[in-house]
XYZ file of C-alpha atoms in Angstrom:
142
model
C -6.802 0.030 24.193
C -8.158 -3.176 25.053
C -9.285 -6.148 23.024
C -12.852 -4.866 22.261
C -11.301 -1.600 20.960
C -8.920 -3.393 18.778
C -11.776 -5.662 17.338
C -13.882 -2.447 16.878
C -10.845 -0.829 14.948
C -10.661 -3.915 13.018
C -14.230 -3.965 11.954
C -14.007 -0.375 11.046
C -11.123 -0.894 8.754
C -13.460 -3.298 6.646
C -16.291 -0.824 6.616
C -15.597 2.529 7.851
C -19.145 3.363 7.013
C -20.757 0.633 9.533
C -23.423 2.073 11.877
C -23.164 1.867 15.430
C -25.996 -0.568 15.570
C -24.314 -2.777 12.992
C -20.978 -2.409 14.912
C -22.730 -3.309 18.133
C -24.414 -6.411 16.496
C -20.912 -7.704 15.208
C -19.164 -7.035 18.183
C -21.679 -8.245 20.431
C -21.768 -5.166 22.478
C -24.671 -2.729 23.186
C -24.943 0.366 20.996
C -24.177 2.507 24.069
C -20.843 0.825 24.785
C -19.751 1.016 21.021
C -20.752 4.645 20.802
C -18.644 5.497 24.110
C -15.736 3.450 22.902
C -15.809 5.244 19.315
C -16.052 8.774 21.281
C -13.168 7.838 23.573
C -10.932 6.471 20.723
C -11.456 9.735 18.922
C -11.022 11.926 21.807
C -7.517 10.083 22.844
C -6.388 10.448 19.216
C -6.060 6.779 18.665
C -8.853 7.153 15.571
C -8.204 10.418 13.814
C -10.851 10.098 11.051
C -12.569 7.958 8.444
C -11.708 7.811 4.738
C -13.285 6.857 1.738
C -11.665 4.728 -1.001
C -13.199 5.425 -4.476
C -13.612 2.920 -7.328
C -11.126 5.206 -9.483
C -8.334 5.006 -6.510
C -8.208 1.354 -7.038
C -8.751 1.155 -10.902
C -6.109 3.611 -11.749
C -3.344 1.060 -12.086
C -5.011 -2.211 -12.741
C -1.514 -3.941 -12.933
C 0.751 -3.109 -9.872
C 4.233 -4.515 -8.748
C 7.171 -4.091 -6.596
C 10.574 -4.254 -8.207
C 13.374 -5.064 -6.312
C 16.399 -3.864 -7.700
C 20.326 -4.533 -6.819
C 22.734 -1.946 -8.199
C 26.482 -2.511 -8.601
C 28.989 -0.030 -7.967
C 28.277 3.542 -7.342
C 25.489 4.054 -9.898
C 22.544 4.239 -7.374
C 22.043 8.112 -8.111
C 22.332 7.539 -11.735
C 19.704 4.570 -11.598
C 17.239 6.474 -9.238
C 17.344 9.463 -11.555
C 16.511 7.133 -14.551
C 13.637 5.330 -12.599
C 12.223 8.845 -11.457
C 12.001 9.755 -15.167
C 9.622 6.803 -15.856
C 6.008 7.464 -15.649
C 5.159 3.956 -14.653
C 7.293 4.345 -11.389
C 4.873 5.364 -8.873
C 7.471 5.468 -5.782
C 10.951 4.508 -4.946
C 12.313 3.295 -1.727
C 15.756 2.915 -0.547
C 16.512 -0.119 1.538
C 18.935 -2.330 3.251
C 19.562 -6.150 2.831
C 19.955 -7.613 -0.546
C 18.327 -4.825 -2.587
C 19.297 -1.427 -2.958
C 16.083 -0.093 -4.307
C 12.294 -1.074 -4.260
C 10.367 0.519 -7.208
C 6.465 0.684 -7.054
C 5.320 0.224 -10.579
C 1.761 0.899 -11.966
C 0.449 0.068 -15.556
C -2.663 -0.535 -17.558
C -1.719 -3.923 -18.749
C 0.596 -6.884 -18.103
C 2.296 -6.158 -21.383
C 3.058 -2.529 -20.403
C 4.488 -3.805 -17.090
C 6.602 -6.260 -19.155
C 7.887 -3.578 -21.155
C 8.707 -1.244 -18.267
C 10.499 -4.271 -16.677
C 12.568 -4.863 -19.786
C 13.511 -1.091 -19.835
C 14.511 -1.041 -16.325
C 16.498 -4.347 -16.342
C 18.675 -2.592 -19.209
C 19.849 0.322 -17.253
C 23.556 0.441 -16.653
C 24.548 -0.550 -13.333
C 21.452 -2.767 -12.473
C 22.983 -6.203 -11.537
C 19.867 -8.019 -10.418
C 16.273 -7.565 -9.764
C 13.069 -9.407 -8.513
C 9.496 -8.581 -9.206
C 6.382 -9.304 -7.385
C 2.953 -8.891 -8.902
C 0.467 -7.017 -6.205
C -2.748 -8.922 -6.397
C -4.825 -7.414 -3.819
C -4.476 -4.611 -1.248
C -5.705 -5.339 2.315
C -4.900 -1.993 3.886
C -3.622 1.202 2.251
C -2.661 4.509 3.643
C -0.391 7.321 3.961
């Protein structure tokens, strides 16, 4: 994959529905070159498909945050069970370093986020936490 392929992929990440003509103009390449590069990237498996992001995918959780959590002692399993039971917890990740667990949170309002943060901080065994609001998503995927 050369720099033109990388530029092509970058443009497609921003607009996967761009026409070959628009891609060619944006990249200052011929339509034939763009088409052959797209075909080659798909044939090699570097590009496996194109996706659509729906309005409802973005609007489901207008307020999103990452909460980094430090857990004291051997309470990790208990805290994870409690976190898993909360509907506002979208995902849980174990990690290394300063934090033991990172929780992805999603709520309808800032007030609801504040409520769930207060609830989580009261769990027995949580020694510290730090929360970052997610302002925008530049790239999303599985």
